[in-house]
Each structure stands twice: as C-alpha cells, then as structure tokens.
Coordinates of C-alpha atoms in Angstrom, one line a residue:
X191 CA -2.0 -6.0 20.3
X192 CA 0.8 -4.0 18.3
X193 CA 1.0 -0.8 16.3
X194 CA 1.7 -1.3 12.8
X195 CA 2.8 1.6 10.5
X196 CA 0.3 1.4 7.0
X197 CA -3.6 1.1 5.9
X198 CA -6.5 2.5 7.9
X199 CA -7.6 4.0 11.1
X200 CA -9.6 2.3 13.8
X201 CA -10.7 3.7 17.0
X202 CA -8.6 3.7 19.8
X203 CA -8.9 1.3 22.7
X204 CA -6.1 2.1 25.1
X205 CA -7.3 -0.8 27.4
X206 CA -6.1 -3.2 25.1
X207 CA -2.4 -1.5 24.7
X208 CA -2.7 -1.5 20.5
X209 CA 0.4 -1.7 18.7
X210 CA 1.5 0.1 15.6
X211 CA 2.3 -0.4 12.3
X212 CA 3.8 2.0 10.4
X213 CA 5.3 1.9 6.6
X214 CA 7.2 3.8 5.1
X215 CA 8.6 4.4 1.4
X216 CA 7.2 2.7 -1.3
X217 CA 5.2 0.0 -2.5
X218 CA 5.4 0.6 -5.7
X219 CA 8.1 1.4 -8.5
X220 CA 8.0 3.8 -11.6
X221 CA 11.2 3.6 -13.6
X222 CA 11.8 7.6 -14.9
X223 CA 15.2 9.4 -15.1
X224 CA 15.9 11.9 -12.8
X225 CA 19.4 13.1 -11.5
X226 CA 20.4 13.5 -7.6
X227 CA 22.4 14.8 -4.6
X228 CA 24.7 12.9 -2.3
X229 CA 22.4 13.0 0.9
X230 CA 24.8 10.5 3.1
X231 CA 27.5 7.6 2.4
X232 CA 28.2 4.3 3.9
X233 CA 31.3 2.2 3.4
X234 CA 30.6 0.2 0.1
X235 CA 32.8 -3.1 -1.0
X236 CA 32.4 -4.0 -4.3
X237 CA 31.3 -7.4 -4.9
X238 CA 28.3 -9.3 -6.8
X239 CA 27.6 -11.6 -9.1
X240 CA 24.8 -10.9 -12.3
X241 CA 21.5 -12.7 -12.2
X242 CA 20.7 -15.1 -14.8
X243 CA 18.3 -14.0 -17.8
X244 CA 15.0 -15.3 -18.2
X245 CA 13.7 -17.6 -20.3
X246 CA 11.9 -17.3 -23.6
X247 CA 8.1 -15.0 -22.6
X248 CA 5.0 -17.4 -21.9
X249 CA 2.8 -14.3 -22.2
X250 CA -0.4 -15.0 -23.6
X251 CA -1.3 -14.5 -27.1
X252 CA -4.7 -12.7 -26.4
X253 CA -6.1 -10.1 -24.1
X254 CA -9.0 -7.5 -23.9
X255 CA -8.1 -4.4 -25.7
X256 CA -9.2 -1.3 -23.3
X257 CA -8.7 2.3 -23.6
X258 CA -9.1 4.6 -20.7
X259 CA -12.4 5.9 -19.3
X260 CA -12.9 9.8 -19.3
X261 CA -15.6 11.7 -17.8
X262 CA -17.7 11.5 -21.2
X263 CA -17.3 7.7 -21.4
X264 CA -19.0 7.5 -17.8
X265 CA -22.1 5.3 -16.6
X266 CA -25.4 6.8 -17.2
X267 CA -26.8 9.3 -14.5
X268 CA -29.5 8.4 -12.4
X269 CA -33.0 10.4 -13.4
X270 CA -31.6 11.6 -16.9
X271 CA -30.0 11.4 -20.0
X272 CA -27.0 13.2 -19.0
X273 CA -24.2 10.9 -18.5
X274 CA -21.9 11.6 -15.4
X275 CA -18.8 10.1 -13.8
X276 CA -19.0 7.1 -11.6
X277 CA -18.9 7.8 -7.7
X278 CA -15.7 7.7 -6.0
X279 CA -14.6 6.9 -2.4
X280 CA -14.5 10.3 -1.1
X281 CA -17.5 11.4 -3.2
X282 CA -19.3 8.7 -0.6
X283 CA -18.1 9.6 2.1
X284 CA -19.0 13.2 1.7
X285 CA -22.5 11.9 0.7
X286 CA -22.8 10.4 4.1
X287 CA -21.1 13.2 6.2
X288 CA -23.5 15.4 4.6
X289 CA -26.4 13.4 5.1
X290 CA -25.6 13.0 8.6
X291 CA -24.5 16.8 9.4
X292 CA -28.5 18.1 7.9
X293 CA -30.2 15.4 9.8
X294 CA -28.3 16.5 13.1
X295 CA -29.2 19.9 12.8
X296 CA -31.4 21.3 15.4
X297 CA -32.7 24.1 13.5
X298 CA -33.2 22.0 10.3
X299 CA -33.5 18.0 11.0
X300 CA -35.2 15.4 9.2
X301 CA -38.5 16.9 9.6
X302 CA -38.8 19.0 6.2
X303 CA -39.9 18.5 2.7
X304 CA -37.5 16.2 0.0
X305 CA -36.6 18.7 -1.9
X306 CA -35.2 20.9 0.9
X307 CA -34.2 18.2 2.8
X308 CA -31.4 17.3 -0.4
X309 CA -31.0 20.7 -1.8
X310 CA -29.4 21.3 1.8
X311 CA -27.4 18.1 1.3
X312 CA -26.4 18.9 -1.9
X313 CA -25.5 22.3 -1.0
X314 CA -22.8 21.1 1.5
X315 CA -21.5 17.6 -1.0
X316 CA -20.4 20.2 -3.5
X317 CA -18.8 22.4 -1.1
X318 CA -16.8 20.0 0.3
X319 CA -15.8 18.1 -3.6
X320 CA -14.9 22.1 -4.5
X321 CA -16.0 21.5 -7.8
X322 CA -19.6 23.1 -9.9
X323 CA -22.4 21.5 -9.4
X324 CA -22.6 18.4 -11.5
X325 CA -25.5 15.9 -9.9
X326 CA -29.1 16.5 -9.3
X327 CA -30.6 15.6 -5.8
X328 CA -32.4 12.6 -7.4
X329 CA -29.5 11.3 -8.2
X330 CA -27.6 12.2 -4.5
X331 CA -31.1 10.3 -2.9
X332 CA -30.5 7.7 -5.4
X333 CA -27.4 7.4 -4.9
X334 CA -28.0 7.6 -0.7
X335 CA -30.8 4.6 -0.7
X336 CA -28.4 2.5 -2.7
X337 CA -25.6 3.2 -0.2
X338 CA -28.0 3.0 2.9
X339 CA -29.2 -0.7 1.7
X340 CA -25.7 -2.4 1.2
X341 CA -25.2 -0.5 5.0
X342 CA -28.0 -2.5 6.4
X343 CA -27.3 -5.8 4.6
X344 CA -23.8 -5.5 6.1
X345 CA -25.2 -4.4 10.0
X346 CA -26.9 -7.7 9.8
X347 CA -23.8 -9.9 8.7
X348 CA -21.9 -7.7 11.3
X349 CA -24.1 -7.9 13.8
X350 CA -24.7 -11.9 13.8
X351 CA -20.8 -12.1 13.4
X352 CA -20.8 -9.9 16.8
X353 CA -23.4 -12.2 18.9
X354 CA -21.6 -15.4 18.2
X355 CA -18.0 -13.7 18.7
X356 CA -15.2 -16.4 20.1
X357 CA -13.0 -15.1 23.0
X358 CA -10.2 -13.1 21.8
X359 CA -12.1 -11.9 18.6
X360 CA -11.3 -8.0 18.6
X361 CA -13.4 -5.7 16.9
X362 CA -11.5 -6.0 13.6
X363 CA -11.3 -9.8 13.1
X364 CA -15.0 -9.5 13.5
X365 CA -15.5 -6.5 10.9
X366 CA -12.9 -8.6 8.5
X367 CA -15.1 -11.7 9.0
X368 CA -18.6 -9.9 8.1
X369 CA -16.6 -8.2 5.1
X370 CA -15.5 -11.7 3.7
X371 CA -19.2 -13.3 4.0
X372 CA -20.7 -9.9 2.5
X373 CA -18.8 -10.5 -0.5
X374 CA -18.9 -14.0 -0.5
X375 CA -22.9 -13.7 -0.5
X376 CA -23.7 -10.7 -2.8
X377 CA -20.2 -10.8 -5.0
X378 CA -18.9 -7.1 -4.1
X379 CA -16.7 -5.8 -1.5
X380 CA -17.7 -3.6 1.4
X381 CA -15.5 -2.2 3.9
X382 CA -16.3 0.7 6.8
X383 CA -12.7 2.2 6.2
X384 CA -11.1 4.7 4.0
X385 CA -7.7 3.5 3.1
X386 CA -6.6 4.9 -0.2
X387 CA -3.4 6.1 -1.0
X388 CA -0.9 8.9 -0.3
X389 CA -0.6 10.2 -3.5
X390 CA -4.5 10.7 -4.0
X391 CA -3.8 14.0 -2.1
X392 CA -0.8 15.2 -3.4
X393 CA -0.3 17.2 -6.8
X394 CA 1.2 14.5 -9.2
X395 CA 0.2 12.9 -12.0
X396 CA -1.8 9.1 -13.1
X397 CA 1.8 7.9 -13.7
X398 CA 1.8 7.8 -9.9
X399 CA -1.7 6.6 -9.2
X400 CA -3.6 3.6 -8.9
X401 CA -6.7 5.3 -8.3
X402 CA -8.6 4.6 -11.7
X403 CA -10.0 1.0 -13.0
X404 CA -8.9 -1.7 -13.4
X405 CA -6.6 -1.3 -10.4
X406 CA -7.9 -2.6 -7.7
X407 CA -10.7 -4.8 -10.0
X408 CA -10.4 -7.9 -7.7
X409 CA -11.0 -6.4 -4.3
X410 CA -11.5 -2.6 -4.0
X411 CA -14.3 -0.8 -5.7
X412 CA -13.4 2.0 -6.1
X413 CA -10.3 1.7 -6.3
X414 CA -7.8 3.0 -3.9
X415 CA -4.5 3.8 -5.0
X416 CA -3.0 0.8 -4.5
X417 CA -0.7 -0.6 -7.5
X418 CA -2.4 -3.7 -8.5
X419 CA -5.3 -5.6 -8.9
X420 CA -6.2 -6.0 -5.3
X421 CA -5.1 -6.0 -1.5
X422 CA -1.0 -5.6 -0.8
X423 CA 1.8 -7.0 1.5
X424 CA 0.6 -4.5 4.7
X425 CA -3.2 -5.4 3.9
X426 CA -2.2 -8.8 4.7
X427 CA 0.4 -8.5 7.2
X428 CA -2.3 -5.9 9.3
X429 CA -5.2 -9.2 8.9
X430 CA -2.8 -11.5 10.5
X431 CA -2.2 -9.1 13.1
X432 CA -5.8 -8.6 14.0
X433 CA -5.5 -5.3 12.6
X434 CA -7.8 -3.0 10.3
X435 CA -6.4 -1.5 7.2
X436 CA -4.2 1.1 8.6
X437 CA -4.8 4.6 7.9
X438 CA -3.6 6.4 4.8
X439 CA -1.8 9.7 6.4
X440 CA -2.2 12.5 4.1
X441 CA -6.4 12.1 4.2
X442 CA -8.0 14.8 6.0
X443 CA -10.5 12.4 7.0
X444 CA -8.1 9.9 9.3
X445 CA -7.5 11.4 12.7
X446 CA -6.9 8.3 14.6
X447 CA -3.2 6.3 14.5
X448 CA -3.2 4.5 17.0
X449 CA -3.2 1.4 15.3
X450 CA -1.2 2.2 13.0
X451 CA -0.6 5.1 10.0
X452 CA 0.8 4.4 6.3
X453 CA 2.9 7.2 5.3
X454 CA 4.0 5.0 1.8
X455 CA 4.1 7.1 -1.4
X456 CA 3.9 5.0 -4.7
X457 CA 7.0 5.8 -6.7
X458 CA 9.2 7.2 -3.7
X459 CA 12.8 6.8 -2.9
X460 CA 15.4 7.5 -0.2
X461 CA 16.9 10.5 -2.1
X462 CA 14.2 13.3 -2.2
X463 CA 14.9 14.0 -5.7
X464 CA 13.8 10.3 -6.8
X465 CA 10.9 11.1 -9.0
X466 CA 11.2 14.6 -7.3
X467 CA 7.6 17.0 -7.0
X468 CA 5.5 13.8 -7.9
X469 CA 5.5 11.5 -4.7
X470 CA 6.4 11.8 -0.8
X471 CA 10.3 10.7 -0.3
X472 CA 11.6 9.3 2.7
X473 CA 12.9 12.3 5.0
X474 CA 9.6 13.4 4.4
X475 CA 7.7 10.5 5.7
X476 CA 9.9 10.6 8.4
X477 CA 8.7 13.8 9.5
X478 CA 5.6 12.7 9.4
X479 CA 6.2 10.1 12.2
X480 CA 7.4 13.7 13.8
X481 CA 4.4 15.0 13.7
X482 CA 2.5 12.1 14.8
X483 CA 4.7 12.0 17.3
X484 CA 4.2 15.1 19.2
X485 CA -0.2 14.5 18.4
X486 CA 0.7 11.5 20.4
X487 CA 2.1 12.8 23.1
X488 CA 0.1 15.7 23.3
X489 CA -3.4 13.6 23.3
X490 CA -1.8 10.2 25.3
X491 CA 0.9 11.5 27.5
X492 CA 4.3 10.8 27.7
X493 CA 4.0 7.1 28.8
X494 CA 1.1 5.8 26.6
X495 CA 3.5 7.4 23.5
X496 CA 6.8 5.9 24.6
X497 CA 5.1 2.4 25.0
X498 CA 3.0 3.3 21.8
X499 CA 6.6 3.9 20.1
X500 CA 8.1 1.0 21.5
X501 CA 5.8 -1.4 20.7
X502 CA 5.6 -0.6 17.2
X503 CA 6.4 -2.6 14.2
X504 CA 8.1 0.0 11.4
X505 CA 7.2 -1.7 7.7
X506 CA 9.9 -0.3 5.1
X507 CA 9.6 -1.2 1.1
X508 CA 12.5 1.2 0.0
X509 CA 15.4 1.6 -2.8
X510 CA 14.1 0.3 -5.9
X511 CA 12.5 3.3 -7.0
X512 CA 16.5 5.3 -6.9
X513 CA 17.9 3.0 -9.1
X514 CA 15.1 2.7 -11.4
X515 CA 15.2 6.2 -11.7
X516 CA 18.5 6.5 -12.9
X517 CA 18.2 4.3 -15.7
X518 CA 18.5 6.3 -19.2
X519 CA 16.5 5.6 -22.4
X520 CA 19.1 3.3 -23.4
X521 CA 19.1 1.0 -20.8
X522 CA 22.5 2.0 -19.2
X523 CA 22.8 3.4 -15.4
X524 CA 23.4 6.9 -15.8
X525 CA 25.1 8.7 -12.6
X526 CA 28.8 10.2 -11.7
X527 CA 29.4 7.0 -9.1
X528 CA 30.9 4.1 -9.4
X529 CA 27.7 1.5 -8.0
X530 CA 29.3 0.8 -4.8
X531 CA 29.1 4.2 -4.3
X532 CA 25.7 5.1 -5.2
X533 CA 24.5 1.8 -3.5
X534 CA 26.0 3.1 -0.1
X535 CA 24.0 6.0 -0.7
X536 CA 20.7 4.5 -0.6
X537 CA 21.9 2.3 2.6
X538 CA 23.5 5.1 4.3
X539 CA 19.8 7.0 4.2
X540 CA 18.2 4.2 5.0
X541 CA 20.3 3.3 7.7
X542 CA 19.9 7.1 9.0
X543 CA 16.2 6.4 9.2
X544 CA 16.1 3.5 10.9
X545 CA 18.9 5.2 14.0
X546 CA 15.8 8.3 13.8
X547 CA 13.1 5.6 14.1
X548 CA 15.3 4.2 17.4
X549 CA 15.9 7.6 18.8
X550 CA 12.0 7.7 19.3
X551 CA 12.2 4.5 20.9
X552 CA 11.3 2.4 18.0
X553 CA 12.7 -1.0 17.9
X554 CA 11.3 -3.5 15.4
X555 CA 11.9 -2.5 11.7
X556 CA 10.5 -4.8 8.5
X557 CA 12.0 -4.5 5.3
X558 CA 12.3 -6.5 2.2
X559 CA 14.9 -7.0 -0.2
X560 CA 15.0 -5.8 -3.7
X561 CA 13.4 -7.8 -6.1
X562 CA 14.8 -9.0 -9.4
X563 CA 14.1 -5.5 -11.0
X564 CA 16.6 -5.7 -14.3
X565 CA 14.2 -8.4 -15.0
X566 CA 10.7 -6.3 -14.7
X567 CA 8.2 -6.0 -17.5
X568 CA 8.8 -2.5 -17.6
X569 CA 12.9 -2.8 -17.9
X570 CA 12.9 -5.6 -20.9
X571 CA 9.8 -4.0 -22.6
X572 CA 12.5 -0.7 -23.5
X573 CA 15.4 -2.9 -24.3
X574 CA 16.2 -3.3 -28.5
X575 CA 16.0 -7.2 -27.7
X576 CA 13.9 -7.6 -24.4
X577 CA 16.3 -9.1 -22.4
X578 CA 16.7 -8.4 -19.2
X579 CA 19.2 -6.0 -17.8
X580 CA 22.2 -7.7 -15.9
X581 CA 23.5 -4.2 -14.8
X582 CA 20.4 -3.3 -12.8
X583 CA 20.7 -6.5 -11.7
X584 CA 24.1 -6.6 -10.2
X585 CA 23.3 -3.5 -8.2
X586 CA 20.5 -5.0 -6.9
X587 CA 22.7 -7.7 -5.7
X588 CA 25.0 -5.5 -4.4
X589 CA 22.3 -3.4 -2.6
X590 CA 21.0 -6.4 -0.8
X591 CA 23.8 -7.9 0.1
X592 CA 24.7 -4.4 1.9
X593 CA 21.5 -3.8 3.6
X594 CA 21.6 -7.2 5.2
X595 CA 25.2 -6.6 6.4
X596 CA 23.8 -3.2 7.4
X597 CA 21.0 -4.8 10.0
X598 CA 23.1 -6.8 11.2
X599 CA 25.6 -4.3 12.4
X600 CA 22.9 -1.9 13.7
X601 CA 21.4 -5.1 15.6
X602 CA 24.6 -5.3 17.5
X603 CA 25.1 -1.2 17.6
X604 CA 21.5 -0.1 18.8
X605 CA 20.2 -1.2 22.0
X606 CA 16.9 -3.7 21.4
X607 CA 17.1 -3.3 17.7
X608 CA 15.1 -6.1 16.4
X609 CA 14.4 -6.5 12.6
X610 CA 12.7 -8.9 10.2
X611 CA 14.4 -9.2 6.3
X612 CA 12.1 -11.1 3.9
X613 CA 14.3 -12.2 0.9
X614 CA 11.8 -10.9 -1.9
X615 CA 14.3 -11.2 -4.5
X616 CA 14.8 -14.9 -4.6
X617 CA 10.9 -15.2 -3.8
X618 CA 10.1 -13.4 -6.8
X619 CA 12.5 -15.2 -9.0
X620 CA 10.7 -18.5 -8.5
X621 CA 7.8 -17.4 -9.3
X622 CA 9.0 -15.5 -12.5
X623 CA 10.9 -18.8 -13.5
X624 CA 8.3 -21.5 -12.9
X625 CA 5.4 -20.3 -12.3
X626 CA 3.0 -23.2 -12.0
X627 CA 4.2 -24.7 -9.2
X628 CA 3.2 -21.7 -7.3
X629 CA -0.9 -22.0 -8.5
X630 CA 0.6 -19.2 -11.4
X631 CA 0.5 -19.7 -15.5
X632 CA 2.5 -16.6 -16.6
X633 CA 5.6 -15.6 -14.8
X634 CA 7.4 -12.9 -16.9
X635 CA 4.2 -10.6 -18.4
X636 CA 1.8 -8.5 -17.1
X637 CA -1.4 -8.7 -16.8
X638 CA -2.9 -5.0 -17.5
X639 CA -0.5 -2.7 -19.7
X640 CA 1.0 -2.8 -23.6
X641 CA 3.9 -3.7 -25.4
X642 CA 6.7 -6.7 -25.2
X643 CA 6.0 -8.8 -21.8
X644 CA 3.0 -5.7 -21.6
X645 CA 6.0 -3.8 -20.2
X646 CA 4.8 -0.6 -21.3
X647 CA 2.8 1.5 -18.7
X648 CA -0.1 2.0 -20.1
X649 CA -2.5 0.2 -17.5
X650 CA -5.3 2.0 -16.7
X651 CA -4.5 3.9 -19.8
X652 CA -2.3 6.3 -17.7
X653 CA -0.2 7.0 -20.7
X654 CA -3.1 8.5 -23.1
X655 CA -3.1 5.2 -24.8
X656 CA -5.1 1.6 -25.1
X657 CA -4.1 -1.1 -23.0
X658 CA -4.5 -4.6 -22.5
X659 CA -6.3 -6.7 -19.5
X660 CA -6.2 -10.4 -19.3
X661 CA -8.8 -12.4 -18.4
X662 CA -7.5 -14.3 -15.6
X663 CA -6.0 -12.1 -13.5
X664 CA -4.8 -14.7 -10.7
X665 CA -2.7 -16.4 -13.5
X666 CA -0.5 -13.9 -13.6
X667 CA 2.7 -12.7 -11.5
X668 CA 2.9 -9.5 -12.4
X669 CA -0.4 -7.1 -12.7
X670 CA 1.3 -4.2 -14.3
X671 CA 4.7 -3.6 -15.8
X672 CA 6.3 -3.1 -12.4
X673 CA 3.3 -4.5 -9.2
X674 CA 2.3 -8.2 -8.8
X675 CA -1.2 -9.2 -8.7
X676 CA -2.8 -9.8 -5.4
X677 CA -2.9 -13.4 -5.1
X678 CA 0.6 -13.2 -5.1
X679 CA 1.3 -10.5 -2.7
X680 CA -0.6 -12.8 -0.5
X681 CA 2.3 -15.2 -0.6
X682 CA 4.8 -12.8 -0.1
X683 CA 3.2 -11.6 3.0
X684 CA 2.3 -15.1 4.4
X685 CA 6.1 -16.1 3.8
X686 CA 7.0 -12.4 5.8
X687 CA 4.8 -13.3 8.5
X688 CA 5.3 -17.2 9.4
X689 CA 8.7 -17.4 7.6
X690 CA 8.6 -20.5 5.6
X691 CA 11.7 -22.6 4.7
X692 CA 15.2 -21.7 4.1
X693 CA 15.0 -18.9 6.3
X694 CA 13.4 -16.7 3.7
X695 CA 12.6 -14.1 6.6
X696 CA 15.5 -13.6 9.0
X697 CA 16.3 -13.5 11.7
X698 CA 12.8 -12.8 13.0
X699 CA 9.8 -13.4 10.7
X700 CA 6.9 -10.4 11.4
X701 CA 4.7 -12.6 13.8
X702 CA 7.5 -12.8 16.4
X703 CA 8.2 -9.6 15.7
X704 CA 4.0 -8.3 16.7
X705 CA 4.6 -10.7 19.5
X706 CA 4.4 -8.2 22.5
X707 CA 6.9 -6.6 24.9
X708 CA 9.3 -9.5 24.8
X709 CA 12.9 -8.9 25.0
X710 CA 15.0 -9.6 22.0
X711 CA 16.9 -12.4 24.0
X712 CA 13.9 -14.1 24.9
X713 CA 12.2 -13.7 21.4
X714 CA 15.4 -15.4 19.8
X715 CA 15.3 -18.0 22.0
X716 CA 11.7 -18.6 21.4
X717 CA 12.3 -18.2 17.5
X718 CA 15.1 -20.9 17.7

C-alpha cells in the first residue's frame, strides 16, 4: 500500500509497508487582490489562444433564500430554554477524550455519583474548548448517550463487515464499507476520523472556511472545511487507494502520517503573499513535509523513512489562487509583468517544489491543470455584462501549456521522476457547456451563493449577507461561486485515477502511479 499526502490519520502498520499521500496547495480558490514579490523565474514563451465564452446562463429561476446562522439562531439546548450553538467536531471529540480520561482515573473512575461524575467531565471539555462555560452537564450526558448510541449501532455494522472480510480487505476498506451501510440504513454519516481542514486552526477569516453549513450538507455533518457540498478529489483518490481520509496537519489531535498527511490550505498560492496572513502558502507546506520528515526519521529510522518517502504519491492543486488574486475590481490583471512573465513565476516555484520533494527521495507528483477560471461564477458575477473574462483565460492557457512542458523536462532531468497531469481544464469545460450529458442540469451557476450565475460569495452567508441554496444539489456543477459539488468531484477523481479516454491523465494516470515499487520503465511499459 502507498503513502498519499491529504485527509486523515490511520494507525500505522509497518508490516504492510503503507504508502503516502501527501497534498499540497490548495483545493480551493478565493479571488481577492493582493500584490507580490518575484520569488523565482522560469523561461516563459509567449503563446496562447483565448477560450471561447459561454453560453447564455441556464441557472434556475428559484432557490431557498437563507441567511447565516449565529449563535442566537442555534438549536434549542437540551434540559432548558436557553438556546445554544450546535456541537461541532472538535466539541465531540473533546466530549469523548474527557469522558474517557475521568473514567480511567484511578483515584476517581466510574464508581461515583452523576453529578460528580460530569461536573469532572465538564470541568476538563471547557478547559480544553478555552472558552466560559456555556453547557450544563445534562446537556454534556445528553449529548454523551446520543453519541454513545450511534457508536454502538456503528460497532455492530463494523463488526459484521469485519467477520465476513474478503482477502485483501485492509482495515480501511472495511471501516469505508460499514460507513456507507450506516448511512445507507439510518440516513446520516458517521466516520471514526477527524479530517477537517487546515485553515480551521489558523487565524483567518469565513472567507477562507468551509467550516459552517451548508458546506458539507451532503456528506459531512459537521462540516469540515472542505469547499463544497461534500467529499473532494483526495477523498476519493484515498478510497480507491484503500486509504482512510488522510490526516489534516495543523490538528493537534493527528499524530500519525504514515498514511498519508494533507498540508492543503483553502485559498493558498505559490507566492506567500497570495491572500497573504489568511491561509498556508506553499514554502510553508513544504516545510511542513520538513518537519514530518525528521518525526519520521526520528520514530522509523532511516530506512523505513527513505522507503516511506519514496513510495509516496505527492497530490499538488496549485496556481489558480495567484492569478485570481491579482485580478482588480475592474476585471483587468493588475501586476508590473508582462503574463509570460508572471506565469513563469508560478511554474518556476512550483517547479522548485517538486526538485525539494525529489531531494527527499520523492518521486511521483499529481497535479492538475487550471481550470477554466475566467469563466467561474465568481469572475462573470463582477463583470458590468457577466461575460467571462478571456484575459484570465489566456493566462490560464498559457500556464498550462507551461507546466506540462515543465514535467516533462523534469521527467527527463530528475532521476525516477514520475508524474500524473489530469487535464481539469478541458474536463470542466464539458461539463460547464453541456451539462446533461454528464447526469448535470446547470453548468454555469452555482448552487449556494447570490448574485448573477450566484457568483457572489455569500454561501454560507460568509459575507454578512443572505444567500441562496438550490434544492437539488447534484444538478449542479458548481456548489459555490468558485468549488464544484461533490458528485462532480467524483468524476474528476475517477477520470485522475483510471484515466479515461483521450489521455485526459498523462502520461501516468494515479492508479499506476500507487502501484508499488515499480520502476518507471516497467510502469510505462505496463501503462502502454
């Protein structure tokens, strides 16, 4: 099994040689101005030729009108009148680790009365949130025997799933299984992993969270961080590769990487002043991988982390977020370059990234091209006639024309350098352009936000204001003004991982590239 860089932890089984995932970057984009400095330049040529516009908007007539939920528009409390915000991932698992902690205790146990019992409890919940005390203990020991129930309903799907295992199942095929049949039978999702997002524990702002309803409506609850309505592309890729959710990096919580460690940050770029003080940019994350680095070698050895490193596949979603940012309130690209210039900016950091990742003995990098952005909700929603914007659009071009010239070179330049380029761009623009004939209705709005196309970010009610939610949220392409839905990051990540026609993943699609320990040459030949 490989390493793969991105969701959640799982505990190590070094028997089994796991490989790594590991992402990096971004997976999702936040168009804001913000200026920059030259970090490093490759040779640019200029040449590209503008996208088409889209057609007239199919975006529905109607949709739910919501505003955004504050603490005093919260659910009841349980055992008063009082009402009290809804719990939230880590408020559950602090619960639990509380629970757990006072009923270990040697000195204190189980065996003493309720009220002490929880006032103890409570005692150490609040410490750990760092905020006043703002629930009761009936509503902690409410809240507990609700938790404990869906626990044992769950230990019974998992443990039947477990007793009739085929050969080959590892332990998190069989945990995904029991998830799926949990919420096929009792409509709600369960999961024994914490996998939110980076930026849930960094000072920023909503703007750069998805950590609030409705993101995350159709799978997660609560929600995560993640920038749509449900799982991503790494949630997927990580289930076809017998993977858990890999590990969000910044949680105290996660102290296992084994399998794999997501150091994306929503919002992010390759220049760290790309949305600068607000998300994690990409020499950052790669200092992360440092520091992981030397907790591998210092708890694995020298071998087990070299073979760890090797093995690994490196998951990059990276770029969109640096020209985004430069975009002005008019529309125009606003930055003293000519776009050549600027692009071989963004490919020269990149590129200086993927030559660190190789140092450490990484040798399979992922990475997708740019998507259609001068056409996103978010670009033709602040246009005076909602049109989309060729000029984004011809950088994009440019941009991906580069980086796959780029991987190519470094393929013959680094020794084992093996990559896998999913062409997102031309993927997204048939699904923006006829929708239905991939199981979509709407192709150029979104689903949650406000405005023309519902372009304006408002989803989630992020921007102080109401927003709109559509009904059918698997209709749509995009979920918000700038993240697709769920259904169809599914289709982007089945295309990454098997390939599909027309060589939409070159030259190696993610499968061969979790394959093992094979050599490049002989993977080639297989992949022919």
């Amino acid at each position: 099994m490989n390493p793969f860089f991105d969701s959640n932890c799982y505990r190590p089984n070094f028997d089994s040689s796991p490989q790594g995932f590991y992402t990096f970057a971004d997976y999702g984009s936040s168009p804001q101005p913000h200026g920059f400095t030259q970090l490093s330049q490759d040779e640019v040529v200029p040449e590209t030729q503008p996208t088409t516009n889209a057609g007239p908007s199919t975006q529905p007539k109607q949709k739910r009108r919501h505003r955004r939920k504050l603490a005093a528009d919260t659910e009841p409390a349980v055992g008063g009148s009082s009402r009290i915000e809804k719990w939230t991932t880590e408020e559950e698992f602090q619960l639990t680790k509380a629970w757990i902690d006072v009923s270990e205790d040697l000195i204190v146990g189980r065996n003493q009365k309720g009220p002490d019992f929880w006032s103890k409890i409570r005692n150490q919940f609040f410490q750990a949130m760092g905020r006043g005390e703002y629930r009761t203990n009936d509503m902690l020991s409410s809240k507990w025997r609700d938790m404990n129930l869906k626990v044992r309903k769950f230990n019974g799907i998992y443990s039947q799933k477990w007793q009739t295992r085929r050969s080959g199942q590892s332990d998190a095929m069989i945990e995904r299984k029991a998830e799926e049949q949990y919420r096929e039978e009792f409509n709600a999702h369960f999961s024994l992993q914490r996998n939110s997002g980076n930026n849930n524990y960094i000072n920023t702002t909503p703007k750069f969270q998805g950590n609030f309803w409705p993101y995350g409506i159709s799978y997660f609850d609560p929600p995560t961080g993640r920038f749509s309505d449900g799982r991503i592309i790494p949630d997927f890729i990580a289930e076809y590769a017998g993977l858990p959710l890999i590990p969000t990096y910044l949680d105290p919580q996660n102290t296992e990487f084994v399998y794999g460690a997501n150091f994306a940050s929503g919002g992010a770029g390759v220049f760290a002043e790309t949305d600068a003080g607000f998300v994690v940019d990409l020499r950052t994350q790669l200092k992360y991988l440092d520091d992981l680095e030397k907790q591998f070698r210092q708890n694995l050895g020298d071998s087990k982390t070299d073979q760890l490193l090797s093995d690994a596949v490196y998951l990059f979603s990276c770029g969109g977020n640096d020209y985004f940012s430069q975009v002005s309130n008019n529309g125009s690209i606003v930055y003293p370059y000519t776009h050549q210039q600027y692009v071989g900016m963004v490919i020269g950091n990149l590129t200086h990234v993927f030559k660190k990742i190789h140092e450490k003995g990484g040798r399979k990098i992922g990475i997708n091209t740019l998507p259609p952005l001068g056409c996103w909700p978010s670009i033709r929603a602040g246009r005076p006639d909602n049109t989309c914007n060729y000029e984004i659009d011809v950088i994009t071009s440019l941009h991906n024309r580069k980086l796959s010239e780029k991987l190519q070179q470094l393929e013959k330049q680094l020794d084992g350098f093996m990559y896998s380029l999913f062409d997102l761009n031309t993927e997204a623009r048939k699904r923006m352009k006829n929708p239905s004939k991939y199981g979509l209705k709407i192709g150029d709005s979104a689903c949650c936000g406000s405005g023309p196309f519902g372009g304006i970010d408002s989803c989630g009610g992020k921007m102080g204001t109401e927003f709109d939610l559509c009904d059918n949220i698997s209709d749509y392409f995009f979920f918000d003004s700038n993240h697709c839905t769920e259904v169809v990051y599914r289709q982007f990540a089945e295309l990454y991982w098997n390939g599909g026609e027309s060589n939409v993943t070159a030259p190696y699609d993610l499968k061969t590239l979790f394959r093992g320990r094979r050599s490049p040459a002989a993977l080639r030949k297989e992949a022919m």
